[in-house]
């Protein structure tokens, strides 16, 4: 099962490599990892998505807690939470047979997924879509037939719902 | 008060009560060395002959005294030479602070002369490490380094100090109060409900067993452990790292468990109904095949590090806390409820244990022709009354030392268990001898291992350290040869090291006393002579070339399927 783990750390140099080094050294996998300073800039929030059975996740949480600059570790997947990810998709539109109707069809898909076109050139479009994992997959699948040139994703960020920290 | 970084280093060491530093100088460390020179007698510096030696010496000092060991090395090759010493200490949770010099801040990242990414290289073999880019952080970082190294689960901490930082002035304020780090708060006392639960489980058990390890030594908890063991008349076994916590001569002691553990200890683990793990981490050399480890037992685990708990073996009752404090809590409950006055009837369990003990799995026979390694160690134990500080290297001699030197006290046993570092013994013994100039410090080593840090004989002579070196010389990398004999059809690939220096002459060339024998009847007289000599001594015992350590649990096998060897 996938777990979304939220890690609050001191915002000091080297802290990210301590976290990622822990995962590689102990053979835990990281599916995605995002990091940015939060609040007063003294701390950063790392959100990482990992996979493993109960004992492995337990070790991951304990090992993260053991790192000196780690202030708090929460397994968000243990309770209700909201997760979001942002994806940019570049669709190429420079094939000869492509006419206006293709662009229209793409725009239609964009609106179904409440995505946006954030850049357009004669030969390509860049589409921005935000949502949970399923939505991003679905959107990408719909756009694939039009010729997806490049995709980037941020990896998930997430927050627990309600008062849970 | 305005001080340079180098002056602050010396001040902070003195604040921490450090009297001895082990190290080796170089360009980037010159300002710090200059201040150490100026500090004179108030801060002793021991110059090793290789940085690895300095690190192991600081480690041996820490194991023997319980105080953090301090090492100082220069940038680049100085730091890389320190890595094995850090990893050795890290695996065995030894409190140590290593200061490494670094190239000046503006040059960092430029492939400058003698630059390596020391914090990058040492990140995974230290408890924590710091690069100090601003002299204003230096005093705080050094204080945090000592605090982190010595609290919770101890471990080595490295502080990397660029040359320009050591030569920049800043305001220095003496330490005030305890260090506090918001993201690091180790647990000290155990949860009282769980402590009570542990006592109930101990009372209910028919076949309880204490399995204790390095955590008892690290927490200075052996007095409390002994109290508990005697109060409830419990059988007790130690890991390699736990030796000395309980007196080896005592009837309740079953010896070491694990791969080369005693028959009775491994059988007791396999048959107990309650296993109480105290400051031990269920290492694979201890458990063997996990699914067959303590198959009938409920498990209580006392450990300060939550990552140790339920890592390899599922635990029924975890107690996170410092061993000494938790044992104190347990003993208090036992006293309060007067449980020591009506211990449950465990006659049957003790009888079973005595039956296993009768097998005498550590038996050997000393004939009149060839010296047996076990005999040398047994004689050494007798001659020193089990009271010497014993350092070892890694191999067969190490296991025989663990089996045949009956330790009566804690902190007398310096061995690299987790990393298994050949070359550890001699420098570790030096560290202990520096701490205790008057005590008998002995290195038990092999002809392979001793050559891995033999240069430290120079340090012994330089500082007149009367370390006694016992080489069990079998002309082989014996432990590896044993595996080749047992599991690779005796194909001795690259383990014959019979081509060796003349160790007696080698010792003499350093100015030490060298002695040698290959005769069993000379073992005791030669040991006597060596131990009585006031200076550094190297004793070369030519022992049986092909002899195996038994009992032995083949890697990954079940504890109760030990190989017992030719005699049994
Ligand atoms: C050739 C060779 C053969 C070996 N064979 C054997 C063998 O047969 N049997 C054997 O036992 N070992 C053997 N070893 C050693 C083995 O590899 C391990 O090093 C050893 O078993 C670990 O001992 P330990 O469990 O006591 O843990 P340690 O490494 O000593 O760890 C200490 C534990 O205590 C905890 N702790 C530390 N401080 C505190 C505190 N203040 N309060 C509470 N808890 C604390 C730590 O978190 C940790 O979990 C062998 C090694 C070599 C090189
Ligand atoms: C630095 C290092 N390299 C290799 C090993 C692997 N190793 C473990 S025991 C051993 C043989 C040790 O031989 P010796 O010191 O002569 O001791 P003996 O086993 O003969 O008593 C070796 C090579 C090790 N533990 N450490």
Short mmCIF file of C-alpha atoms in Angstrom, two decimals, chain A residues 78-141:
data_model
loop_
_atom_site.label_atom_id
_atom_site.label_comp_id
_atom_site.label_asym_id
_atom_site.label_seq_id
_atom_site.Cartn_x
_atom_site.Cartn_y
_atom_site.Cartn_z
CA UNK A 78 -3.50 6.68 8.51
CA UNK A 79 -6.45 9.07 8.44
CA UNK A 80 -8.56 11.26 6.20
CA UNK A 81 -6.44 13.60 4.15
CA UNK A 82 -6.43 15.63 0.99
CA UNK A 83 -3.65 15.01 -1.54
CA UNK A 84 -2.88 17.06 -4.61
CA UNK A 85 -0.36 16.96 -7.39
CA UNK A 86 0.36 19.27 -10.27
CA UNK A 87 1.23 18.02 -13.75
CA UNK A 88 2.32 19.89 -16.87
CA UNK A 89 1.73 18.13 -20.20
CA UNK A 90 3.15 19.30 -23.48
CA UNK A 91 1.04 18.17 -26.43
CA UNK A 92 2.56 18.61 -29.86
CA UNK A 93 0.28 20.01 -32.51
CA UNK A 94 2.61 20.20 -35.49
CA UNK A 95 1.59 17.17 -37.48
CA UNK A 96 0.33 18.11 -41.00
CA UNK A 97 -3.04 16.43 -40.78
CA UNK A 98 -3.83 18.21 -37.54
CA UNK A 99 -6.42 20.91 -38.05
CA UNK A 100 -8.49 23.11 -35.89
CA UNK A 101 -10.78 20.33 -34.76
CA UNK A 102 -7.88 18.60 -33.01
CA UNK A 103 -7.14 21.69 -30.99
CA UNK A 104 -10.82 21.94 -30.17
CA UNK A 105 -10.94 18.38 -28.98
CA UNK A 106 -7.92 19.01 -26.74
CA UNK A 107 -9.61 22.11 -25.32
CA UNK A 108 -12.66 20.00 -24.57
CA UNK A 109 -10.64 17.49 -22.57
CA UNK A 110 -8.92 20.34 -20.77
CA UNK A 111 -12.22 21.71 -19.64
CA UNK A 112 -13.56 18.32 -18.52
CA UNK A 113 -10.60 17.95 -16.18
CA UNK A 114 -10.76 21.57 -15.13
CA UNK A 115 -7.23 21.90 -16.42
CA UNK A 116 -5.80 24.95 -18.13
CA UNK A 117 -3.76 25.71 -21.18
CA UNK A 118 -0.86 27.74 -19.85
CA UNK A 119 1.18 28.08 -23.05
CA UNK A 120 0.55 27.78 -26.76
CA UNK A 121 2.88 27.89 -29.78
CA UNK A 122 2.15 26.99 -33.41
CA UNK A 123 3.53 23.54 -32.70
CA UNK A 124 2.54 22.78 -29.09
CA UNK A 125 0.32 23.37 -26.10
CA UNK A 126 1.23 23.13 -22.44
CA UNK A 127 -1.58 22.02 -20.20
CA UNK A 128 -1.60 22.35 -16.42
CA UNK A 129 -3.69 19.97 -14.40
CA UNK A 130 -4.01 19.59 -10.64
CA UNK A 131 -5.64 16.83 -8.68
CA UNK A 132 -5.18 13.48 -7.09
CA UNK A 133 -3.37 10.61 -8.69
CA UNK A 134 -6.38 9.11 -10.47
CA UNK A 135 -7.38 12.35 -12.07
CA UNK A 136 -3.88 13.00 -13.41
CA UNK A 137 -3.71 9.52 -14.86
CA UNK A 138 -7.11 9.86 -16.49
CA UNK A 139 -6.28 13.22 -18.00
CA UNK A 140 -2.98 11.99 -19.35
CA UNK A 141 -4.64 8.94 -20.87
#
